[in-house]
Coordinates of C-alpha atoms and ligand atoms in Angstrom, one line a residue:
X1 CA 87.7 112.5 95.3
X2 CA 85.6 109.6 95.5
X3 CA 86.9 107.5 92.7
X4 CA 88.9 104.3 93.4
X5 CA 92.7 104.6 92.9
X6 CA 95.3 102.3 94.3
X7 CA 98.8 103.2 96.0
X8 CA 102.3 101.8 94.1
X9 CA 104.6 100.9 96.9
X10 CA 108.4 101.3 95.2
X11 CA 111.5 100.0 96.7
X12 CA 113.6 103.0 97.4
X13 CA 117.2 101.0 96.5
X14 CA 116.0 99.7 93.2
X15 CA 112.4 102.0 92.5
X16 CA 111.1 98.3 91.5
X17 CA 107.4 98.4 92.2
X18 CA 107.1 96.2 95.3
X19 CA 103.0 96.3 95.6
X20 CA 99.7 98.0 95.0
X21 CA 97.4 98.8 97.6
X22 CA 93.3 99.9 97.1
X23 CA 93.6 103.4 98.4
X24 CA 90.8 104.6 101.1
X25 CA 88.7 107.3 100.3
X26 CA 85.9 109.4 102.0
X27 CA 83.0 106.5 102.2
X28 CA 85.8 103.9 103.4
X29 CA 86.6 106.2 106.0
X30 CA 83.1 106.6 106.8
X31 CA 82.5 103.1 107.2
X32 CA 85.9 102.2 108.9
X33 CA 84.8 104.9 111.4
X34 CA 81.2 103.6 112.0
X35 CA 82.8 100.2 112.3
X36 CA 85.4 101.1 115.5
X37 CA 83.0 103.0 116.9
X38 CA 81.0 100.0 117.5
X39 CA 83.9 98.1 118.2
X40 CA 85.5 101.0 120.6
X41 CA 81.8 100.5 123.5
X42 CA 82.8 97.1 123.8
X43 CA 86.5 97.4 124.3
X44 CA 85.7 100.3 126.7
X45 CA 83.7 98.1 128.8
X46 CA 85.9 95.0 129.1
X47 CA 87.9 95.1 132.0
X48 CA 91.3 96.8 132.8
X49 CA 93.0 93.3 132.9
X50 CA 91.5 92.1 129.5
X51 CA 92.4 95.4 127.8
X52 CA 96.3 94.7 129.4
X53 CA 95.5 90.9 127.9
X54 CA 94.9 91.5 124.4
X55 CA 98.0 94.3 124.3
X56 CA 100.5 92.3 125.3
X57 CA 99.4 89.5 123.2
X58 CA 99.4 92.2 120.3
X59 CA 103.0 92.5 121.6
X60 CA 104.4 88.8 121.6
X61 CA 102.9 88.5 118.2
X62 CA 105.0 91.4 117.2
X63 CA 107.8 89.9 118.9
X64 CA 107.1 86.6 116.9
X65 CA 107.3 89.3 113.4
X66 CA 110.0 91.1 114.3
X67 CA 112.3 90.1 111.9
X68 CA 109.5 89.5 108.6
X69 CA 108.2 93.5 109.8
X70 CA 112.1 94.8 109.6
X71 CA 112.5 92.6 106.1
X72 CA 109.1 94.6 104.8
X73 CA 110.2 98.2 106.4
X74 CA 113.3 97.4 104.5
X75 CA 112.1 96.5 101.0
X76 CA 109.1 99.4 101.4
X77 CA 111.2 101.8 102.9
X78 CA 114.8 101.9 102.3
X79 CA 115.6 101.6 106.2
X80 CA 118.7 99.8 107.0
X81 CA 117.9 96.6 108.6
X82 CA 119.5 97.0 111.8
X83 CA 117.1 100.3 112.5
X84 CA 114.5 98.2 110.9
X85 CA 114.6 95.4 113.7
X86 CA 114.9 98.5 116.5
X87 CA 112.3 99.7 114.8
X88 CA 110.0 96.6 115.1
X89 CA 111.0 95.8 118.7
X90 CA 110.0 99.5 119.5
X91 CA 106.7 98.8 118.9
X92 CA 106.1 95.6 120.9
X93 CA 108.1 97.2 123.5
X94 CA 105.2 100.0 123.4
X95 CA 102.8 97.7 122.9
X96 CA 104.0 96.3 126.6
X97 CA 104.4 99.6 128.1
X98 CA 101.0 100.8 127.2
X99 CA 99.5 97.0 128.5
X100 CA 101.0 98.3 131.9
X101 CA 99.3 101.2 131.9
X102 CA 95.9 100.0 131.2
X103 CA 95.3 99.1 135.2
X104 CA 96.9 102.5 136.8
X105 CA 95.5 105.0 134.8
X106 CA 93.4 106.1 137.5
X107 CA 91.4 109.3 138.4
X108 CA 91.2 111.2 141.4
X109 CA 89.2 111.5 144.8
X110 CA 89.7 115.1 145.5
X111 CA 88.5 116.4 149.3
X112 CA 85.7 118.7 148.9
X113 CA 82.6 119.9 151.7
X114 CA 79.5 118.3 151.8
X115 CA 79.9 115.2 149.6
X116 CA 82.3 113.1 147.4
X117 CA 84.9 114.8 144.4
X118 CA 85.7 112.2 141.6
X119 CA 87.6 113.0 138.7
X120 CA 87.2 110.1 136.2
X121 CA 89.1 109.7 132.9
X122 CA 87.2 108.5 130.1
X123 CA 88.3 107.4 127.1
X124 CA 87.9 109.8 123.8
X125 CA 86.3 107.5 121.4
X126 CA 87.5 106.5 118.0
X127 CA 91.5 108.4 117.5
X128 CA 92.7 108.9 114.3
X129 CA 96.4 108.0 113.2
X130 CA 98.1 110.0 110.8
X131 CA 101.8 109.0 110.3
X132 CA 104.2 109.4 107.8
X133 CA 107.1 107.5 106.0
X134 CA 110.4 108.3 107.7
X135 CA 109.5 105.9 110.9
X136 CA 106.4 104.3 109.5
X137 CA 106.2 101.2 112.0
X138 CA 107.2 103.8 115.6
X139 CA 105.2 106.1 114.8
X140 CA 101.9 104.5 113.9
X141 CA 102.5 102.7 117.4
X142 CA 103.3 106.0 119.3
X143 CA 99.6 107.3 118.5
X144 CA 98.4 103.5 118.4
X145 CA 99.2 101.5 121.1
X146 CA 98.4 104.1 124.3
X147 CA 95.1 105.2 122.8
X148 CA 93.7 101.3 122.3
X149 CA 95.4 100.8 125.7
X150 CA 93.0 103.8 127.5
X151 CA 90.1 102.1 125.9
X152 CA 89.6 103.5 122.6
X153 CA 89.5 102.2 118.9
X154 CA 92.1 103.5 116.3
X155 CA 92.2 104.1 112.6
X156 CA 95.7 104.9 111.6
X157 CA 96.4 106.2 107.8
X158 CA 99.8 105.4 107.2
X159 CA 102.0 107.1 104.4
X160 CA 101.4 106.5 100.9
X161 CA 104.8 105.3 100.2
X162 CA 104.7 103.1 103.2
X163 CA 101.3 101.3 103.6
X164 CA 102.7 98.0 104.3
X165 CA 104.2 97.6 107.8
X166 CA 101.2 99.2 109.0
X167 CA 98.7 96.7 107.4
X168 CA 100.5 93.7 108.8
X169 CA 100.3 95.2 111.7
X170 CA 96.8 95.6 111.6
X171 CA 97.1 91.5 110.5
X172 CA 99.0 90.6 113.6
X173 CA 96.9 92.4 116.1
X174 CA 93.7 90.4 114.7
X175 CA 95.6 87.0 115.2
X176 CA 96.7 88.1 118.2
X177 CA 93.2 88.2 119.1
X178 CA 92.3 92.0 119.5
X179 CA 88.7 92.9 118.8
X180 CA 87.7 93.2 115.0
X181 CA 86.9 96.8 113.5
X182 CA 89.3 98.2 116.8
X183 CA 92.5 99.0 115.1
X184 CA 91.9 99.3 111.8
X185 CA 94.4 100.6 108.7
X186 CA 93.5 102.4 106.0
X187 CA 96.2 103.6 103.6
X188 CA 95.6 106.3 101.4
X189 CA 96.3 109.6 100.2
X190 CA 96.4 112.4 102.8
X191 CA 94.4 115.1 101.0
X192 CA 91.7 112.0 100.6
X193 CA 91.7 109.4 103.2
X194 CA 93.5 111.1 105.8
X195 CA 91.6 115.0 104.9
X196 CA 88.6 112.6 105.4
X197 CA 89.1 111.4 109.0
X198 CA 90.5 114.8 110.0
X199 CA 86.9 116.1 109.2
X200 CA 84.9 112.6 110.4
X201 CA 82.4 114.1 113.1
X202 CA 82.8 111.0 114.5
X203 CA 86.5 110.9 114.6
X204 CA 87.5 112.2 118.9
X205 CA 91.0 113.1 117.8
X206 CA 93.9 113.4 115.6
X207 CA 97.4 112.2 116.2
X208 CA 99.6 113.7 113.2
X209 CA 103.0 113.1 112.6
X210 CA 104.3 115.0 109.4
X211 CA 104.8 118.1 107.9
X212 CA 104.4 121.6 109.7
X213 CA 102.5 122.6 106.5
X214 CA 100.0 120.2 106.5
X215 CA 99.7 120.4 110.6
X216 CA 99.1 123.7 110.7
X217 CA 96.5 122.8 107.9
X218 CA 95.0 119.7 110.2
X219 CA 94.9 122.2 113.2
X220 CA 92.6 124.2 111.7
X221 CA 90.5 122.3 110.1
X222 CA 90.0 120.5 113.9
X223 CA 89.5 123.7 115.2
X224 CA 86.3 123.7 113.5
X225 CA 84.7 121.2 116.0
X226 CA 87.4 122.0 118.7
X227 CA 88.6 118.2 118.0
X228 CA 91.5 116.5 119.7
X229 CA 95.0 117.4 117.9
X230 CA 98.4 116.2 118.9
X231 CA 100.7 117.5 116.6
X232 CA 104.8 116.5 115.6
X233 CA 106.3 118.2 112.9
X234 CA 109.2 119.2 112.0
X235 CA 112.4 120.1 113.5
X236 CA 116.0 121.7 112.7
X237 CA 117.6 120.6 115.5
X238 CA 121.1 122.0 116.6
X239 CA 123.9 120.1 118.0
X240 CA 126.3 122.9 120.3
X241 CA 129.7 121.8 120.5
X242 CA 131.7 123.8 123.3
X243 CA 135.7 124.0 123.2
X244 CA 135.7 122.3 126.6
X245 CA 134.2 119.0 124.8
X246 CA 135.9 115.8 124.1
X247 CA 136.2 116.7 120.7
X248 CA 137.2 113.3 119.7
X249 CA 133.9 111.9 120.8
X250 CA 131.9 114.9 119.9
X251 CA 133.0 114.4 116.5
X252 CA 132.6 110.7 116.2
X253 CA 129.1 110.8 117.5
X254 CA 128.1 113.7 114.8
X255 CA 128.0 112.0 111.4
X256 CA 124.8 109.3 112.4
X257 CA 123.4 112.1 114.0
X258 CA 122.0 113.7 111.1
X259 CA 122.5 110.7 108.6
X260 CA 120.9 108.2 110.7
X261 CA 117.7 107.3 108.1
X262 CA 119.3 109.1 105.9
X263 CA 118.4 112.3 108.0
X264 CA 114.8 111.5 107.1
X265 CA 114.4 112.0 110.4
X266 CA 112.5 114.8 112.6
X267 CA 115.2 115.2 115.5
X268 CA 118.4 115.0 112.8
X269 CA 120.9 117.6 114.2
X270 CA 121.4 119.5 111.4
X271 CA 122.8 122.2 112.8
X272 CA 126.7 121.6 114.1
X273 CA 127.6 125.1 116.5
X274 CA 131.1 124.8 117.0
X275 CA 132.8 127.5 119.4
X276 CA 135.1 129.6 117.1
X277 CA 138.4 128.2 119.1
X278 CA 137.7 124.2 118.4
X279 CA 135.5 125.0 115.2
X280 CA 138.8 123.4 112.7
X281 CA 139.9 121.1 114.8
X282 CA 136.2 119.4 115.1
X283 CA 135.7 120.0 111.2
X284 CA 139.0 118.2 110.7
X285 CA 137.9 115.3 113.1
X286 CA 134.4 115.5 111.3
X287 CA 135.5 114.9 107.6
X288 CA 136.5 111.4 108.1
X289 CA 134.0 110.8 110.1
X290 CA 131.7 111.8 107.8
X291 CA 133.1 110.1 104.6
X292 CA 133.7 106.3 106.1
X293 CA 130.1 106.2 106.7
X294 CA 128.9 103.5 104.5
X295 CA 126.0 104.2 102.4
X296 CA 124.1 101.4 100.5
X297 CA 122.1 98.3 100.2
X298 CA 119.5 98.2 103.3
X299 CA 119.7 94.7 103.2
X300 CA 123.2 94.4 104.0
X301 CA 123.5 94.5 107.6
X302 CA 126.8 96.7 107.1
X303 CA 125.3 99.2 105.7
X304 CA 124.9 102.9 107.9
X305 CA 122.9 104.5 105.5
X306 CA 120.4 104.2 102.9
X307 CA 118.4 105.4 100.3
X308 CA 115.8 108.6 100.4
X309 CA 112.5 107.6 100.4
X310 CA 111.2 109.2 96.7
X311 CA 112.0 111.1 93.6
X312 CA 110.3 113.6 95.4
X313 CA 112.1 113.7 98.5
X314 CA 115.5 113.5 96.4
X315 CA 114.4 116.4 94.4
X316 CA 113.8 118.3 97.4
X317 CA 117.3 117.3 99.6
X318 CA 119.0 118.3 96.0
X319 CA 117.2 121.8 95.9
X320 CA 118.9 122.8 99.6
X321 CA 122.9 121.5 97.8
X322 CA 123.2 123.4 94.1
X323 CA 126.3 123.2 92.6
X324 CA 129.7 123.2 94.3
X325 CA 129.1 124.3 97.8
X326 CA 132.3 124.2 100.2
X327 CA 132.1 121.2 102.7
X328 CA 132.5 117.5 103.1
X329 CA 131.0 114.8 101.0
X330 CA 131.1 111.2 101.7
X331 CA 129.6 108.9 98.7
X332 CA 126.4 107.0 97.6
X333 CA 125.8 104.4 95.0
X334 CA 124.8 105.2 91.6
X335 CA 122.2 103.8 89.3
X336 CA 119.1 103.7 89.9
X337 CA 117.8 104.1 93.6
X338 CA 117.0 107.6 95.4
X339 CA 120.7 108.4 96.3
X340 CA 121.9 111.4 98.3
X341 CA 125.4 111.9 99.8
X342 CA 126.3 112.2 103.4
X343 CA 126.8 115.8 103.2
X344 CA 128.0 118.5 105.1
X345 CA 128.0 122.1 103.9
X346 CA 130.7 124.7 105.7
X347 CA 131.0 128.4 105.2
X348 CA 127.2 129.2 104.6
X349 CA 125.4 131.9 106.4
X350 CA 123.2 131.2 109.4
X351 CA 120.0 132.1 107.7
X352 CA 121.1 130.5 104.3
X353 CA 117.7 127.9 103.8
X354 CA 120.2 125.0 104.7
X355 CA 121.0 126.3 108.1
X356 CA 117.0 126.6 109.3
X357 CA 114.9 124.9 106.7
X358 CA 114.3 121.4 107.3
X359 CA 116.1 119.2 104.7
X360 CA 114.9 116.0 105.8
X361 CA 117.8 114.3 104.0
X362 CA 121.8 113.7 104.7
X363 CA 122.4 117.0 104.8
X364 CA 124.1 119.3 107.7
X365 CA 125.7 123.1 108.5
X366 CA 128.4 123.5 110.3
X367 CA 127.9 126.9 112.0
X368 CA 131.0 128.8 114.6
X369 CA 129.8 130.4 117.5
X370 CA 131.6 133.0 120.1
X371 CA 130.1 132.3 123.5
X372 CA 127.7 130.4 125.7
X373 CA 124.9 133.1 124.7
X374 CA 125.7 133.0 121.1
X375 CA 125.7 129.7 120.7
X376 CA 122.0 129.6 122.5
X377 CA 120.9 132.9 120.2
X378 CA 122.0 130.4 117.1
X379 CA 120.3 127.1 118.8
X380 CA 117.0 129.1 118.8
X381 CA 117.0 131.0 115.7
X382 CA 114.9 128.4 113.9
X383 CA 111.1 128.5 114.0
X384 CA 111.5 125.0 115.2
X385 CA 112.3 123.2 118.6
X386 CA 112.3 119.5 118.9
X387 CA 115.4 118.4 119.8
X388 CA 119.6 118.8 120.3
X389 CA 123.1 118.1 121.3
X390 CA 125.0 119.8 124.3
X391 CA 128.6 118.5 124.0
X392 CA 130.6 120.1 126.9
X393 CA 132.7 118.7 130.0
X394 CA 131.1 121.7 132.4
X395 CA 127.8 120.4 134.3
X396 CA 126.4 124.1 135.0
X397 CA 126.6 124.6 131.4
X398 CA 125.0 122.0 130.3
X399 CA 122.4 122.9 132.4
X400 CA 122.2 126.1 132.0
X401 CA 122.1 125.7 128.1
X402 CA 119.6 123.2 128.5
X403 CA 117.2 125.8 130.0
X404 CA 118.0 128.4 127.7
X405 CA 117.3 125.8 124.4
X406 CA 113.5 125.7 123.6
X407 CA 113.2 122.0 122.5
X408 CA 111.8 119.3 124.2
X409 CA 113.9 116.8 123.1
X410 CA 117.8 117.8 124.3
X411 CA 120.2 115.2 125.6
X412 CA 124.0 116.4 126.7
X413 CA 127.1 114.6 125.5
X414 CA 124.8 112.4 123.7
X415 CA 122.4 112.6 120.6
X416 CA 119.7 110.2 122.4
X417 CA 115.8 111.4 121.9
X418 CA 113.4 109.2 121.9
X419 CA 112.9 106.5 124.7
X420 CA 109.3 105.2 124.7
X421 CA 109.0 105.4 128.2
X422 CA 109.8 109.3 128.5
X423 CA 107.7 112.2 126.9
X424 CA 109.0 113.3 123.5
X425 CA 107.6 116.5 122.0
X426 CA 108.3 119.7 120.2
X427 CA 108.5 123.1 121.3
X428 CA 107.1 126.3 119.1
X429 CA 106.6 124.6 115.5
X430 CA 107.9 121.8 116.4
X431 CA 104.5 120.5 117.7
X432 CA 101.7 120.6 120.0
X433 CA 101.0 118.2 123.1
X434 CA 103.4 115.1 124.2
X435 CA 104.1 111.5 123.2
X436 CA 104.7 108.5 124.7
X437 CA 106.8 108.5 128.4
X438 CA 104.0 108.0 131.9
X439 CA 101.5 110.7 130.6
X440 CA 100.7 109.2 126.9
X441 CA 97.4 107.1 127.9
X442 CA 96.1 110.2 129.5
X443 CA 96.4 112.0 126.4
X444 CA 94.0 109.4 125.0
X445 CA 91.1 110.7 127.9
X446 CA 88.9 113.1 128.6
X447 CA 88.5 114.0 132.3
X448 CA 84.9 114.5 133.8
X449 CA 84.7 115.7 137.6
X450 CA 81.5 114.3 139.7
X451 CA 80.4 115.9 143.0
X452 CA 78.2 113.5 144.7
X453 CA 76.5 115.3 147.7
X454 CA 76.4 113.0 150.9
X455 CA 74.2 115.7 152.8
X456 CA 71.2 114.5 153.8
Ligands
NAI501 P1 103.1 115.2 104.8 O1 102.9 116.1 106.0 O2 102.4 115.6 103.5 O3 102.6 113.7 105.1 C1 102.5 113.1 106.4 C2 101.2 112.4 106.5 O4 100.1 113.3 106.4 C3 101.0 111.3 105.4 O5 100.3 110.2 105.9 C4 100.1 112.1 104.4 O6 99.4 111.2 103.6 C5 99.3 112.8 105.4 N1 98.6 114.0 104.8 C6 99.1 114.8 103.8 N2 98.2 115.8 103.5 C7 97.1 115.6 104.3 C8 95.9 116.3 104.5 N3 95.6 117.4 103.7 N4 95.1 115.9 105.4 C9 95.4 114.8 106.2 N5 96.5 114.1 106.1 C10 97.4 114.5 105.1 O7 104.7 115.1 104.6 P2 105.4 114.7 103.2 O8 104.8 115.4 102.0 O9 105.4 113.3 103.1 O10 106.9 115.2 103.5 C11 107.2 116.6 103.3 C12 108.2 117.1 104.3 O11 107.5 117.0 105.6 C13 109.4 116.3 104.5 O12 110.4 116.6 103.5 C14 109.8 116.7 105.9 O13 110.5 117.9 105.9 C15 108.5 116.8 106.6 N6 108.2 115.6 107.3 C16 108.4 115.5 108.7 C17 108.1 114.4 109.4 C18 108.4 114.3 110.9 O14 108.8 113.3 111.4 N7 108.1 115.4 111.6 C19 107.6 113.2 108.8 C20 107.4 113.3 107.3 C21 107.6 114.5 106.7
MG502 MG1 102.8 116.2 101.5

């Protein structure tokens, strides 16, 4: 497709058309690539401290936004506007994080005979950003900001629904003062704009965060030219409540667990294991729970939960709940607005769609378990493994049930994930390669070993 077309931005609360965007294809990307490569020699050669410079003034002016980016994220997106802010401050906290990494991402002097050993990390290039609607501001800056900060350029194609954070973005790093043509943003559609810098030649690597369809489909298509692929898809994520648990808590913590974004979210625990004992009680505790949540108007700052993000994505969350399934139901407005329930469906079976398909909307199982090992053969019987939930008062379980979990994501009496100073990654389909945490600017690198012979 080479024809122009523009993007419709809709308000997810009111489907109000909120702005239209000029949508990239193949030649644009061509260009925009030619452009940071130019752009990515000269930002390579500045020095360490200058690179650390421009990122953290990239950062204050974010700081300066915070508040105008959560406002946009909430009209484009439906996000509440308390995770909005979060949001916002996530990525100037990034933005600093990565600034600090810019003068110790060092090499190695490794002892060899006869001569000198350096290994030398070198930056990849021009990195494309793929990123997708549920966290449209985080997640362009997870690929973003550690890549410009080991000395490359970046083209980041955000969502179609949500162009609009990322291009104000792309606003305030230029008045911050970073290079021209270095971080550039191109929304557009992903079989056009983003299928386009996938295949760029001149594109070092891709940094896709999405769906496992289409990353499976992006990892081929690299492995044509053997490019650069980090990968995060999606996830079903379980969250294992053992009998020994303070139920109370367990049960308190569950609901925003899978409804915060309205479980448009990639390490939603979806799947509640409760051990067979404690498995009423907690559903008792859970219903309540689960029905005060208050689902609404973004804007409002009371509000837990909002919208879905599309007609499409409403049509899909709908698909996994027909009819009059047995569970708990809290309520959404009515009207118009892409509206889903807080739902939580009991009594299915453990390979019914719901319990290990990804919904990607406010929907959870609640699944019993017998023991320890069954409640680790149900955690892993997803082809996913991003994240979960260990709720129990015993440290050698938790530990041991840690190990036995393939997800890299798991956090124990708690439903914390993502920190942006400690890897985050899936497991199996979940994903391919790491982000953020101490190792994310060496992702961005490629390493070249010199020997240099000092014999005479
Ligand atoms: P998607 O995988 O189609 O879209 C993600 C990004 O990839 C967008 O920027 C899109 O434009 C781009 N894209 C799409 N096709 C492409 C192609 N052929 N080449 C290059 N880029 C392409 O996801 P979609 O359709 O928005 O959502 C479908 C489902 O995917 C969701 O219901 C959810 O289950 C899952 N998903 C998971 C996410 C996660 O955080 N892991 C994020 C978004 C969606
Ligand atoms: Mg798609």
């Amino acid at each position: 497709m080479s024809q122009p077309y523009e993007l419709d931005v809709l308000n997810p609360a009111t489907e109000e058309v909120i702005a239209t965007v000029p949508g990239a294809v193949a030649q644009d990307v061509d260009a925009a690539v030619a452009r940071a490569a130019r752009a990515q020699r000269t930002w390579a050669a500045a020095s360490p401290a200058d690179r650390a410079r421009h990122l953290r003034r990239f950062a204050a002016a974010v700081d300066a936004h915070v508040e105008e980016l959560a406002q946009l994220e909430v009209r484009e997106a439906g996000h509440t506007i308390g995770n909005a802010r979060w949001e916002a401050g996530n990525v100037r906290d990034l933005l600093d994080y990565s600034a600090g990494g810019v003068e110790r991402l060092t090499g190695r002097q490794i002892p060899v005979p006869g001569g000198i050993d350096l290994t030398i990390l070198e930056p990849l290039g021009v990195v494309g950003v793929i990123a997708p609607w549920n966290f449209p501001m985080p997640i362009a800056a997870w690929g973003t900001a550690p890549a410009l900060a080991a000395g490359n350029a970046v083209i980041l194609k955000p969502a179609e629904t949500t162009p609009l954070t990322a291009l104000r973005l792309a606003e305030l790093a230029l008045e911050a003062g970073l290079p021209e043509d270095l971080f550039q943003v191109l929304p557009g559609r992903g079989d056009v704009a983003g299928d386009a810098l996938v295949r760029h030649p001149g594109v070092a690597k891709i940094v896709f965060t999405g769906s496992t369809r289409i990353g499976k489909q992006i990892m081929s298509t690299c492995a044509d030219r053997v490019k650069r692929v980090t990968l995060e898809l999606g996830g079903k994520s379980p969250n294992i409540v053992f009998a020994d648990a303070d139920l109370e808590t367990a049960a308190a913590a569950a609901p925003m667990s899978f409804l915060d974004n309205s479980g448009q979210d990639c390490c939603a625990r979806t799947r509640i294991l409760v051990q067979a004992p404690v498995y009423e009680r907690f559903v008792e505790l859970l219903a309540p729970a689960v029905e005060s949540v208050v689902v609404g108007d973004p804007a409002d700052e009371n509000t837990q939960m909002g919208p879905l993000i599309s007609k499409t994505q409403l049509e899909k969350v709908r698909s996994y709940v027909p009819g009059d399934l047995p569970g708990i139901r809290g309520t959404a407005p009515t009207g118009p607005g892409f509206w889903f329930p807080p739902t939580v469906l009991t009594g299915l079976e453990p390979q019914a769609p719901a319990a290990v398909e990804e919904v990607f909307g406010p929907v959870a199982v609640v699944l019993p378990f017998d023991d320890e090992d069954d409640a680790v053969r149900l955690a892993n019987a997803t082809d996913y493994g991003l994240s979960g939930s260990i709720w129990t008062r015993d440290v050698g379980r938790a530990l041991r049930v840690s190990g036995a979990v393939a997800a890299g994501n798991l956090s124990v009496n708690s439903h914390s994930s993502v920190r942006y100073w400690t890897p985050f990654g899936g497991y199996r389909q979940s994903g391919l390669g790491r982000e953020l945490g101490p190792d994310a600017l060496t992702a961005f690198t490629e390493t070249k070993n010199v020997f240099i012979a000092t014999e005479a």
